[in-house]
Coordinates of C-alpha atoms in Angstrom, one line a residue:
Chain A
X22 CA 0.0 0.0 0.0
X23 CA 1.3 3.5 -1.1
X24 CA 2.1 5.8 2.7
X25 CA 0.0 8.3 1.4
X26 CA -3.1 5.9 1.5
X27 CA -2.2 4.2 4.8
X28 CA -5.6 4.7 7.2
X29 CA -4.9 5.2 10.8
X30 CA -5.6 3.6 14.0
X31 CA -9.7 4.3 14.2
X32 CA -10.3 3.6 10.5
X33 CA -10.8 7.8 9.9
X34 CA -9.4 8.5 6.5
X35 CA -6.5 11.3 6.8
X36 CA -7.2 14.2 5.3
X37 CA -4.5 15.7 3.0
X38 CA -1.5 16.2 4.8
X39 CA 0.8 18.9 5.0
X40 CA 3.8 17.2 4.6
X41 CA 2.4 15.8 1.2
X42 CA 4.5 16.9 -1.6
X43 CA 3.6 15.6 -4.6
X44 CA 6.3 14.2 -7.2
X45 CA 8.3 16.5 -9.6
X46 CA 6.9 16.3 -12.9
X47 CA 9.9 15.6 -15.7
X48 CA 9.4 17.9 -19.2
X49 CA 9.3 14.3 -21.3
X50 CA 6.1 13.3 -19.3
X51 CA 3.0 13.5 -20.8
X52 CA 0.3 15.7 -18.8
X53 CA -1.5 13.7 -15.8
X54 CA -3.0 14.3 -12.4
X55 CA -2.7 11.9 -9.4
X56 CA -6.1 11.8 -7.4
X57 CA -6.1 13.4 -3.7
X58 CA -4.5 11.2 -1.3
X59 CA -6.8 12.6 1.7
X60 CA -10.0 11.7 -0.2
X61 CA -10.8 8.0 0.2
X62 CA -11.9 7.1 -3.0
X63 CA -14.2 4.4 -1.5
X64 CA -18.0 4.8 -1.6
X65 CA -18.7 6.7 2.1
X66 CA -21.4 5.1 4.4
X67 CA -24.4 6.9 3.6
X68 CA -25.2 10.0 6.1
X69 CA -28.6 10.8 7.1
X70 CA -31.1 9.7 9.4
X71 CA -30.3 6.1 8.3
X72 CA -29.4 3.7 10.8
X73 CA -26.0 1.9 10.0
X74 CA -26.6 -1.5 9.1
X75 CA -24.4 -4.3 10.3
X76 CA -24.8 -8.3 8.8
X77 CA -23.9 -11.0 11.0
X78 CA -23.4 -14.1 9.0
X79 CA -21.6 -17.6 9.3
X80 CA -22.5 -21.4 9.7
X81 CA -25.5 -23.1 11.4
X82 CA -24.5 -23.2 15.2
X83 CA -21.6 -20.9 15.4
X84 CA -23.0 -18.5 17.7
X85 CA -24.9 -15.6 15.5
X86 CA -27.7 -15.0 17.8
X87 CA -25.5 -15.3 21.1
X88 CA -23.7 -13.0 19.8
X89 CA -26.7 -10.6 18.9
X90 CA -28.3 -11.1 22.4
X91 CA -24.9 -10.1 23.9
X92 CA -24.2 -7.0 21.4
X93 CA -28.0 -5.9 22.7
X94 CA -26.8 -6.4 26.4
X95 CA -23.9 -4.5 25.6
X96 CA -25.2 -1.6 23.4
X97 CA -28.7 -1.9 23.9
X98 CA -28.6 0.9 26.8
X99 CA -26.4 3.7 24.8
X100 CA -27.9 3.0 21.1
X101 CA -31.4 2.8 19.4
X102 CA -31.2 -0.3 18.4
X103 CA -33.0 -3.1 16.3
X104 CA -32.7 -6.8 15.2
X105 CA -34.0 -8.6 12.1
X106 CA -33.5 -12.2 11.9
X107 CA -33.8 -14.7 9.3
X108 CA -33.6 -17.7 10.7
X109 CA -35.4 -20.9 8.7
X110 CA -37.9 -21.1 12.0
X111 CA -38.8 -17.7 11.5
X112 CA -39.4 -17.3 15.0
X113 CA -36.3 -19.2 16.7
X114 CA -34.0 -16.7 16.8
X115 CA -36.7 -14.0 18.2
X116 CA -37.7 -15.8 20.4
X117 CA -34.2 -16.3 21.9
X118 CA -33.8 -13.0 22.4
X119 CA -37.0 -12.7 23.5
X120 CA -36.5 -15.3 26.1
X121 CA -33.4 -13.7 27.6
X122 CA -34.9 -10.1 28.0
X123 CA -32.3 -8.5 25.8
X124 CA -34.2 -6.9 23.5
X125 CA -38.4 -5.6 23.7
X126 CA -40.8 -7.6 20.8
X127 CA -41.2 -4.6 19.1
X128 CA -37.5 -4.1 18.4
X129 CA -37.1 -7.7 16.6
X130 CA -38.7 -8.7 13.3
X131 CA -38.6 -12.1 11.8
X132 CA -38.2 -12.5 8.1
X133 CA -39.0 -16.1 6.3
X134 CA -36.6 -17.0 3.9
X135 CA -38.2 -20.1 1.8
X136 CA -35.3 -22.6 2.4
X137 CA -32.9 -20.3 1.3
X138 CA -31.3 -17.9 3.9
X139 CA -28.5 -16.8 1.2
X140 CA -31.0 -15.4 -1.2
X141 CA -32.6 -13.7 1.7
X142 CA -29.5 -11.6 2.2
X143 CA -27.4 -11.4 -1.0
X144 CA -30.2 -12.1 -4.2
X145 CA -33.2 -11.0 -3.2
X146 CA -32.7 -8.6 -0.2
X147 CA -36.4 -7.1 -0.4
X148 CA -38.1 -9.0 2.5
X149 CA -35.1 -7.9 4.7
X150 CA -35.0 -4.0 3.3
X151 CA -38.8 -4.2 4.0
X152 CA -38.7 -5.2 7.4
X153 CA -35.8 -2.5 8.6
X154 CA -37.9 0.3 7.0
X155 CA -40.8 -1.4 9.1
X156 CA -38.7 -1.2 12.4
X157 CA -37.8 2.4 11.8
X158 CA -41.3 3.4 10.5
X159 CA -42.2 1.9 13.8
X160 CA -39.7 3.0 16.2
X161 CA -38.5 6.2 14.5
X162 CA -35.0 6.7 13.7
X163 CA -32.3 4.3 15.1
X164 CA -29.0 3.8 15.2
X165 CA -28.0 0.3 15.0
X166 CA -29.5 -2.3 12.7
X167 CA -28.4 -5.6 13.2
X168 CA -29.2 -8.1 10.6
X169 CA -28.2 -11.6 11.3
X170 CA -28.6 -14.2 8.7
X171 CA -30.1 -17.8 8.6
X172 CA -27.3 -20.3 9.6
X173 CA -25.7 -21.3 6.3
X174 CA -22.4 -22.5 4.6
X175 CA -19.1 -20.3 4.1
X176 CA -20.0 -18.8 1.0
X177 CA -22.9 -16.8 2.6
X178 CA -22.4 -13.1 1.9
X179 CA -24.4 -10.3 2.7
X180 CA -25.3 -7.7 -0.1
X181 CA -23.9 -4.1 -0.1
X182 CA -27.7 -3.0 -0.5
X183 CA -29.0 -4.6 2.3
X184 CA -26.1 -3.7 4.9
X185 CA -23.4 -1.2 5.7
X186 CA -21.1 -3.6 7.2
X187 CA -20.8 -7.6 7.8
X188 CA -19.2 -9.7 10.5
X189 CA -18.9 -13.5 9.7
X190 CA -18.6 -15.8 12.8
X191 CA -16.9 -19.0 12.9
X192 CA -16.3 -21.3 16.2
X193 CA -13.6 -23.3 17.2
X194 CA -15.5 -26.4 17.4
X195 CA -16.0 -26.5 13.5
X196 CA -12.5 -27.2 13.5
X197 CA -9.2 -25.1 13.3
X198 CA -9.1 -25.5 9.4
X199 CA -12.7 -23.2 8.9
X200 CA -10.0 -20.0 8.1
X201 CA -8.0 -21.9 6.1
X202 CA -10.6 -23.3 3.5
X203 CA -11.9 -19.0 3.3
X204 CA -15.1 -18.6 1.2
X205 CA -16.2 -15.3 0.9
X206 CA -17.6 -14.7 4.3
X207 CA -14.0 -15.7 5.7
X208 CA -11.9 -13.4 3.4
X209 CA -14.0 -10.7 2.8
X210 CA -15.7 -9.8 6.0
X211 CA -15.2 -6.5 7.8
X212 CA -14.8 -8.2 11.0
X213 CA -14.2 -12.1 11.4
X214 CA -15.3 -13.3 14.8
X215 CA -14.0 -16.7 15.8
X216 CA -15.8 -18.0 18.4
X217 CA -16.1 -20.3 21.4
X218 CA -12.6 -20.1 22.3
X219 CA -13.1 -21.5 25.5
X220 CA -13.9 -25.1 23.9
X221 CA -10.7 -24.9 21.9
X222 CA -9.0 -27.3 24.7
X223 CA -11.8 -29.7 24.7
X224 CA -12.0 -29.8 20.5
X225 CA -8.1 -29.8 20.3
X226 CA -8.4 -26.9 17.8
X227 CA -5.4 -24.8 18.0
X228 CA -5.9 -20.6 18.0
X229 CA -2.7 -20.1 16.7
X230 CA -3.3 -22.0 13.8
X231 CA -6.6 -20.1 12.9
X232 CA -5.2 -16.9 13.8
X233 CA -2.4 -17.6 11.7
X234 CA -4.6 -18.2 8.2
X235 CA -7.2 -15.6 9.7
X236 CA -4.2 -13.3 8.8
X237 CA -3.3 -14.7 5.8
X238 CA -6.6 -15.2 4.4
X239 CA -7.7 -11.5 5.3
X240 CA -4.8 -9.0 5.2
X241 CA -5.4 -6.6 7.1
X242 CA -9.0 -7.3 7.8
X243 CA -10.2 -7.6 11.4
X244 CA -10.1 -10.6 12.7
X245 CA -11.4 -11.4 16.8
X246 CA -11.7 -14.4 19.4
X247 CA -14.5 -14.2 21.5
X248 CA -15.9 -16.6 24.1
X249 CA -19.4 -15.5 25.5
X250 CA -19.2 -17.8 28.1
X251 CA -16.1 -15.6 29.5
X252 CA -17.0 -12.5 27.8
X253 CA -21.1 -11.9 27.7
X254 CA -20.8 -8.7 26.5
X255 CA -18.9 -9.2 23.3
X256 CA -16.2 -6.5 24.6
X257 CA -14.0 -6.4 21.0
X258 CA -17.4 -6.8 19.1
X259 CA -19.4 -4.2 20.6
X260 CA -16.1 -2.0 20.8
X261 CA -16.1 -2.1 16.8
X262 CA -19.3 -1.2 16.2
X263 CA -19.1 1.8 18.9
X264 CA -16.8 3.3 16.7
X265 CA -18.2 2.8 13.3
X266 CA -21.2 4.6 14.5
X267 CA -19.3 7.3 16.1
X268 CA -18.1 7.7 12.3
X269 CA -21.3 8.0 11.4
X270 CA -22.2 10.2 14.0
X271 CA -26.0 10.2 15.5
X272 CA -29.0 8.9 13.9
X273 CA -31.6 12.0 12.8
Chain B
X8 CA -42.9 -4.4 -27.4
X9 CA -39.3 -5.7 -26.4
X10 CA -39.4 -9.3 -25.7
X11 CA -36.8 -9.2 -23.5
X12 CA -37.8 -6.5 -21.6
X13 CA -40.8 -9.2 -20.8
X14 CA -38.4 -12.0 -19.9
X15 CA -36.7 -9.4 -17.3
X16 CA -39.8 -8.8 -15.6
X17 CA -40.9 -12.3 -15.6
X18 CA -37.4 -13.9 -14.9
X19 CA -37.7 -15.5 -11.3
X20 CA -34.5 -14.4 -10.4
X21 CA -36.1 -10.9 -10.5
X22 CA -35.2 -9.8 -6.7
X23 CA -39.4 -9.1 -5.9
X24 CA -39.4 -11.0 -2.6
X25 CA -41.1 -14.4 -4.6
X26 CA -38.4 -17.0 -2.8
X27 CA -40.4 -16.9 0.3
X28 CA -43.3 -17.0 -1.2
X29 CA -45.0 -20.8 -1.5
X30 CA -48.1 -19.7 -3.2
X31 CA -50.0 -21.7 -0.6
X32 CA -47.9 -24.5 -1.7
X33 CA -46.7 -25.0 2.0
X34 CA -49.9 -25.7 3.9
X35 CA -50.9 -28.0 1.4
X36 CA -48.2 -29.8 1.5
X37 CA -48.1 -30.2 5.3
X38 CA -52.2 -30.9 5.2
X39 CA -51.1 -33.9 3.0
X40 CA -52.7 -32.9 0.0
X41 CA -49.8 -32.7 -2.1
X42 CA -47.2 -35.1 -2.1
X43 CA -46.0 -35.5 -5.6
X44 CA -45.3 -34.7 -8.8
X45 CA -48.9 -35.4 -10.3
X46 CA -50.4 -33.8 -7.3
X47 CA -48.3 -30.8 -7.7
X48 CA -49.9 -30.7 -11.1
X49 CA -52.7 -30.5 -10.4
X50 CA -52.1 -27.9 -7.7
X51 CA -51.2 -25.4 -10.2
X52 CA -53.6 -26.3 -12.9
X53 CA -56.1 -25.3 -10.1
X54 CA -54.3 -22.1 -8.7
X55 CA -54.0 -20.9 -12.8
X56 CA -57.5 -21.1 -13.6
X57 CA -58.4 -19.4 -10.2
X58 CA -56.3 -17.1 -8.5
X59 CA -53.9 -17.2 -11.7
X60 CA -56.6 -15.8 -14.1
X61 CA -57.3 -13.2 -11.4
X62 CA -53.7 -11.9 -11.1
X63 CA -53.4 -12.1 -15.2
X64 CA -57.2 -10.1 -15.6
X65 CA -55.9 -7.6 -13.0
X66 CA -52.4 -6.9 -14.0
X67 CA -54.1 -6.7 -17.4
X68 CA -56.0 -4.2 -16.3
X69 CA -53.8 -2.6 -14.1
X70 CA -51.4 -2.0 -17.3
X71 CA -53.9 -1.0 -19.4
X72 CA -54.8 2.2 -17.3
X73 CA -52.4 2.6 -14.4
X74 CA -54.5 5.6 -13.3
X75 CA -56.8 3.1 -11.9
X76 CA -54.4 1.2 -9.8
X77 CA -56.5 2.1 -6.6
X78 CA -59.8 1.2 -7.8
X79 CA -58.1 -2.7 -8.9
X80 CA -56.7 -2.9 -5.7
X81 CA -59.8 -2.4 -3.9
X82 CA -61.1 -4.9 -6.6
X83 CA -58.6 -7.3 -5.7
X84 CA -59.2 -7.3 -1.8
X85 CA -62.8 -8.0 -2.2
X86 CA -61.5 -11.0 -4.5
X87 CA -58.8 -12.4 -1.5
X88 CA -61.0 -13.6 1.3
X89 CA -58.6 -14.8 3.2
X90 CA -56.5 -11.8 5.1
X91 CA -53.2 -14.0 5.1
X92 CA -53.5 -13.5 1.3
X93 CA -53.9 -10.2 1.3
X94 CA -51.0 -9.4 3.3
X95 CA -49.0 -11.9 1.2
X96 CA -50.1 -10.0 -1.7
X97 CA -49.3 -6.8 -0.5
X98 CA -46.1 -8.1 1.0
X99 CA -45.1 -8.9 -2.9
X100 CA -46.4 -6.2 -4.6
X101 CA -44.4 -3.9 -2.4
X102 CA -41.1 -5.7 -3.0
X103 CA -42.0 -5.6 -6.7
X104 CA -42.4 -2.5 -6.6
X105 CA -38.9 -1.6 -5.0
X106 CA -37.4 -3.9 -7.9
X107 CA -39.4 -2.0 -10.4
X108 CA -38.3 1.4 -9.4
X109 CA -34.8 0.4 -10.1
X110 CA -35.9 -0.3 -13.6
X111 CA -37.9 1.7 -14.8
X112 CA -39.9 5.2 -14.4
X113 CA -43.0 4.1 -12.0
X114 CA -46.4 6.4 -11.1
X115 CA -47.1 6.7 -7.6
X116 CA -49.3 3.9 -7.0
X117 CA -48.8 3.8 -3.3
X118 CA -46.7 1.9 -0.5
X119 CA -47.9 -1.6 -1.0
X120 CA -50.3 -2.1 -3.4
X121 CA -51.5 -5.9 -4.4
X122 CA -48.7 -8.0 -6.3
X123 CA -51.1 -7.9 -9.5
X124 CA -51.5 -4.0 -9.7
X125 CA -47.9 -3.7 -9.3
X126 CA -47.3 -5.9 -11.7
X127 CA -49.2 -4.6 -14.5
X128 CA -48.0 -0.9 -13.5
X129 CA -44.6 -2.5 -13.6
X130 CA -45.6 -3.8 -17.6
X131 CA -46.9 -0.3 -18.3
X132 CA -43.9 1.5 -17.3
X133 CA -41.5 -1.0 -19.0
X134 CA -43.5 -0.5 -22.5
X135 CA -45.1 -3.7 -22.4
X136 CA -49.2 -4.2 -23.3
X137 CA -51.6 -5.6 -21.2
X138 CA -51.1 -9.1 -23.0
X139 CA -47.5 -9.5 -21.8
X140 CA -48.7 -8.4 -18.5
X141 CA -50.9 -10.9 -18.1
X142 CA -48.5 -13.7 -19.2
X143 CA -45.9 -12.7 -16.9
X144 CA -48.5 -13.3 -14.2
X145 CA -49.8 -16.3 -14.9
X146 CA -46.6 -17.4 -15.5
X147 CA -45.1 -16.3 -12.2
X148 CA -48.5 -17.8 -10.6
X149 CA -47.1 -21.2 -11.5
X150 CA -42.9 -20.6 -11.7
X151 CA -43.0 -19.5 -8.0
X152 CA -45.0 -22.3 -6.7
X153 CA -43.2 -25.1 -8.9
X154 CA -39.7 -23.8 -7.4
X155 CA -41.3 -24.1 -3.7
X156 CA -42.6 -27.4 -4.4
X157 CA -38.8 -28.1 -5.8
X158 CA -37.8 -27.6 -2.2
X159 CA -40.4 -28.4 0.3
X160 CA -41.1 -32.1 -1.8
X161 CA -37.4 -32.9 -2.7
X162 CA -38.8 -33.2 -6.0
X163 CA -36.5 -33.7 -9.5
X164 CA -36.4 -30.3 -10.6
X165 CA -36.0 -31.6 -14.2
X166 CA -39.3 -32.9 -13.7
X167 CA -40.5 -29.9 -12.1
X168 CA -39.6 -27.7 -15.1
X169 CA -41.3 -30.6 -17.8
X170 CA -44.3 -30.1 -16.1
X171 CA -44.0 -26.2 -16.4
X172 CA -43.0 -26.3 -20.2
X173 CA -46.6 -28.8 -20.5
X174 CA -48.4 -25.9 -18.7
X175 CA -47.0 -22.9 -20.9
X176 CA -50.2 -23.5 -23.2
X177 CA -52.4 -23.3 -20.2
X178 CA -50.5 -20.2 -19.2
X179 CA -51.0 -18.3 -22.9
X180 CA -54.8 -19.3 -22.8
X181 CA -55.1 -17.8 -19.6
X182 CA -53.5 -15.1 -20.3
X183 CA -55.4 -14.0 -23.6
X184 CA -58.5 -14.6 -21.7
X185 CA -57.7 -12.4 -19.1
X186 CA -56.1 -9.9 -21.2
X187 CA -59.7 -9.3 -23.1
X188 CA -61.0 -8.2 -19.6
X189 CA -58.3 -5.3 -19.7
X190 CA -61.2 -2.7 -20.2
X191 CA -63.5 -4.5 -18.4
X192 CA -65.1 -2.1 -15.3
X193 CA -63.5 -3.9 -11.9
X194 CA -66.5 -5.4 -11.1
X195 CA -66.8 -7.5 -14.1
X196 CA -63.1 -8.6 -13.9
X197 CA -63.2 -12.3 -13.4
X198 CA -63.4 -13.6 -10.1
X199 CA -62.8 -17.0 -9.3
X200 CA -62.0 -18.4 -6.2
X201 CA -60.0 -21.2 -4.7
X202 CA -61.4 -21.9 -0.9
X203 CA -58.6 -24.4 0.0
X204 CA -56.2 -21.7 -0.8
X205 CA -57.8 -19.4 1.1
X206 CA -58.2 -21.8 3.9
X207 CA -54.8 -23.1 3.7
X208 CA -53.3 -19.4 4.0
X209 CA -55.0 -19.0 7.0
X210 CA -53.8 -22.0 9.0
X211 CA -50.4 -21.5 7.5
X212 CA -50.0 -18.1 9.1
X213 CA -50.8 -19.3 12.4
X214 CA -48.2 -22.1 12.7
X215 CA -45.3 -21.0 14.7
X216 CA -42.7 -22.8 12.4
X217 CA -42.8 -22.2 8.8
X218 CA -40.1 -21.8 6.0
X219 CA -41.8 -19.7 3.6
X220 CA -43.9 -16.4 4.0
X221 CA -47.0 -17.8 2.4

């Protein structure tokens, strides 16, 4: 990566600095222009009222919707918050949260997915875009969106229309070689939580190991361990998505 | 008339919302009524010459004179007994309608209008006659059903799609017939009915666990 793109600690995108000099043009070279190196040249989150939109994704069992109850526990008190799930049973994964008094009914909404919880996120996103309008039609403007997917395979992606940003979670207990065989959701996600690290000695699955092709399947992507059992309110998580919407700044 | 500006708006990978739709498939299926090939057959031979020559009269209609989207809608819900279906409807028509302003240049024909009157204001916008409406809809009447029925029944979906390609001439008949009913006043637009359906919807939207929408 060329210095003058580097982004710092935070994920802010510099703006132009004043120690920038661009190169010396030579009299052979034909006339160009370099683009700004303080203006990120990447799509910006949408401003506005909007709330952000974050997709958590990843394999049946892995720990999705602990994870969502214990992002509600966490945040649920400093942000306007709301859940949509798609889980096959529509009402599963509401009722879990439900259950454990994380989050009120009328902050959750369940979205049927007809067998096919990848089309429900990344093909056909308009049952899910429905139901967030719904929930901010409902509960007026919010901050925090979080959409968490059916349980699926590791080619399950969410779609850039649907979502702002997408978390994939893994556990140790599928086996140290999940980061290694990558898909999509393990290369591409903006944060990669690997979870249930507390089983690791019990499933002889070795952290190192998936930390180690985390790394090398993501670059610089985020990549976390998380137990809930040790950890119920999903400290790096929730920490993440406290500062992406501080980047966004409030909800209108 | 582009013919492949039909094929767009009838392709079922058209992101409307129709994957979780069963078109009543579901409770049938769980009732015991359907269980197989042949009785899928004869599933959608039923739900075309009922609620598929509905859709096909009203998007029709609808594409004919958009102007009167309101009036059909209102026409429609007297025709949908069963609220489950309206709402499933609705549900649809709104999600076509978010695909449809992507496409094309759409009137205001409110929020979440029935899936037929979006439909045939869809057509309308998208330079397509009333005829082509009404095959799309019939079309997707069977297409969306058929592709539950591919996953609720395990069936062959090789066999699945010969059976649509034999019901293509039922879909064109039904279609002309309910394209002749594009002037018609709302009251006259045909009206059958398919009380299983109907009654089917509304057990199916009580169960607690269910994999599609309708």
């Amino acid at each position: 990566m060329h210095p003058d793109h580097a982004t710092p600690a935070g994920g802010a995108w510099p703006r132009p600095s004043e120690n920038y000099v661009p190169h010396a043009h030579g009299p052979d070279e034909p006339p160009h222009t370099h683009p700004d190196p303080g203006v990120d040249p990447h799509q910006a989150l949408a401003a506005g009222p909007r709330a952000l939109r974050v997709g958590i994704g990843g394999p049946v069992g892995s720990g999705k919707t602990a994870l969502v109850a214990a992002l509600c526990r966490a945040l649920g008190e400093e942000l306007r918050l709301a859940v949509v799930t798609n889980d096959i049973y529509t009402t599963e994964d509401a009722d879990f949260l439900l259950r454990n008094g994380v989050l009120p009914a009328e902050r959750i909404r369940a979205v049927e997915t007809g067998c096919c919880p990848h089309t429900a996120i990344r093909d056909d996103i308009s049952a899910n875009l429905d139901a967030v309008e719904d929930l901010e039609a409902t509960l007026g403007p919010l901050d925090l969106v979080l959409v968490e997917s059916g349980g699926d395979n590791l080619t399950a992606t969410f779609s850039k229309g649907l979502i702002d940003r997408q978390i994939f979670v893994v556990d140790v207990a599928g086996g140290d070689k999940v980061p290694r065989k990558g898909g999509p959701g393990v290369t591409a996600a903006d944060l990669l939580v690997i979870n249930k690290t507390d089983l690791a000695p019990l499933v002889g699955a070795d952290l190192a190991v998936m930390d180690r092709d985390a790394k090398e399947r993501r670059g610089e992507l985020p990549t976390v361990f998380l137990s809930l059992v040790e950890d119920r309110a999903a400290t790096p998580v929730a920490e993440w998505i406290r500062i992406l919407v501080g980047v966004r700044g409030p909800a209108g | 008339m582009s013919l492949a500006t039909l094929l767009v708006l009838a392709d079922g990978r058209l992101p409307a919302g129709g994957h979780a739709h069963s078109g009543g498939l579901e409770a049938q299926v769980s009732a015991g009524r359907v269980r197989d090939l042949d009785d899928v057959a004869a599933f959608l031979r039923g739900k075309l010459a009922t609620s598929g020559l509905v859709a096909a009269a009203f998007a029709a209609a609808a594409c004919r004179r958009p102007g009167r989207w309101a009036e059909l809608d209102g026409g429609l819900d007297a025709r949908t007994p069963s609220p489950a279906l309206r709402k499933a409807s609705r549900a649809q028509g709104r999600a076509l309608l978010r695909a449809g302003r992507a496409m094309w240049a759409l009137p205001p024909i409110g929020r979440e209008p029935h899936q037929p009157t979006a439909l045939g204001v869809l057509a309308h916008a998208a330079g397509l006659g009333p005829e082509e409406a009404a095959v799309a809809a019939a079309h997707g009447t069977t297409t969306g059903a058929a592709s539950a029925a591919v996953r609720l029944l395990a069936l062959d979906p090789y066999a699945v799609h010969a059976l649509l390609a034999r019901l293509a001439p039922a879909c064109d008949r039904i279609a002309g017939e309910a394209a002749r009913h594009a002037d018609d006043a709302v009251n006259d637009l045909p009206a059958a009915g398919a009380p299983l359906l109907d009654i089917g919807a509304e057990h199916h939207a009580t169960w607690e666990v269910r994999l599609f929408a309708s």
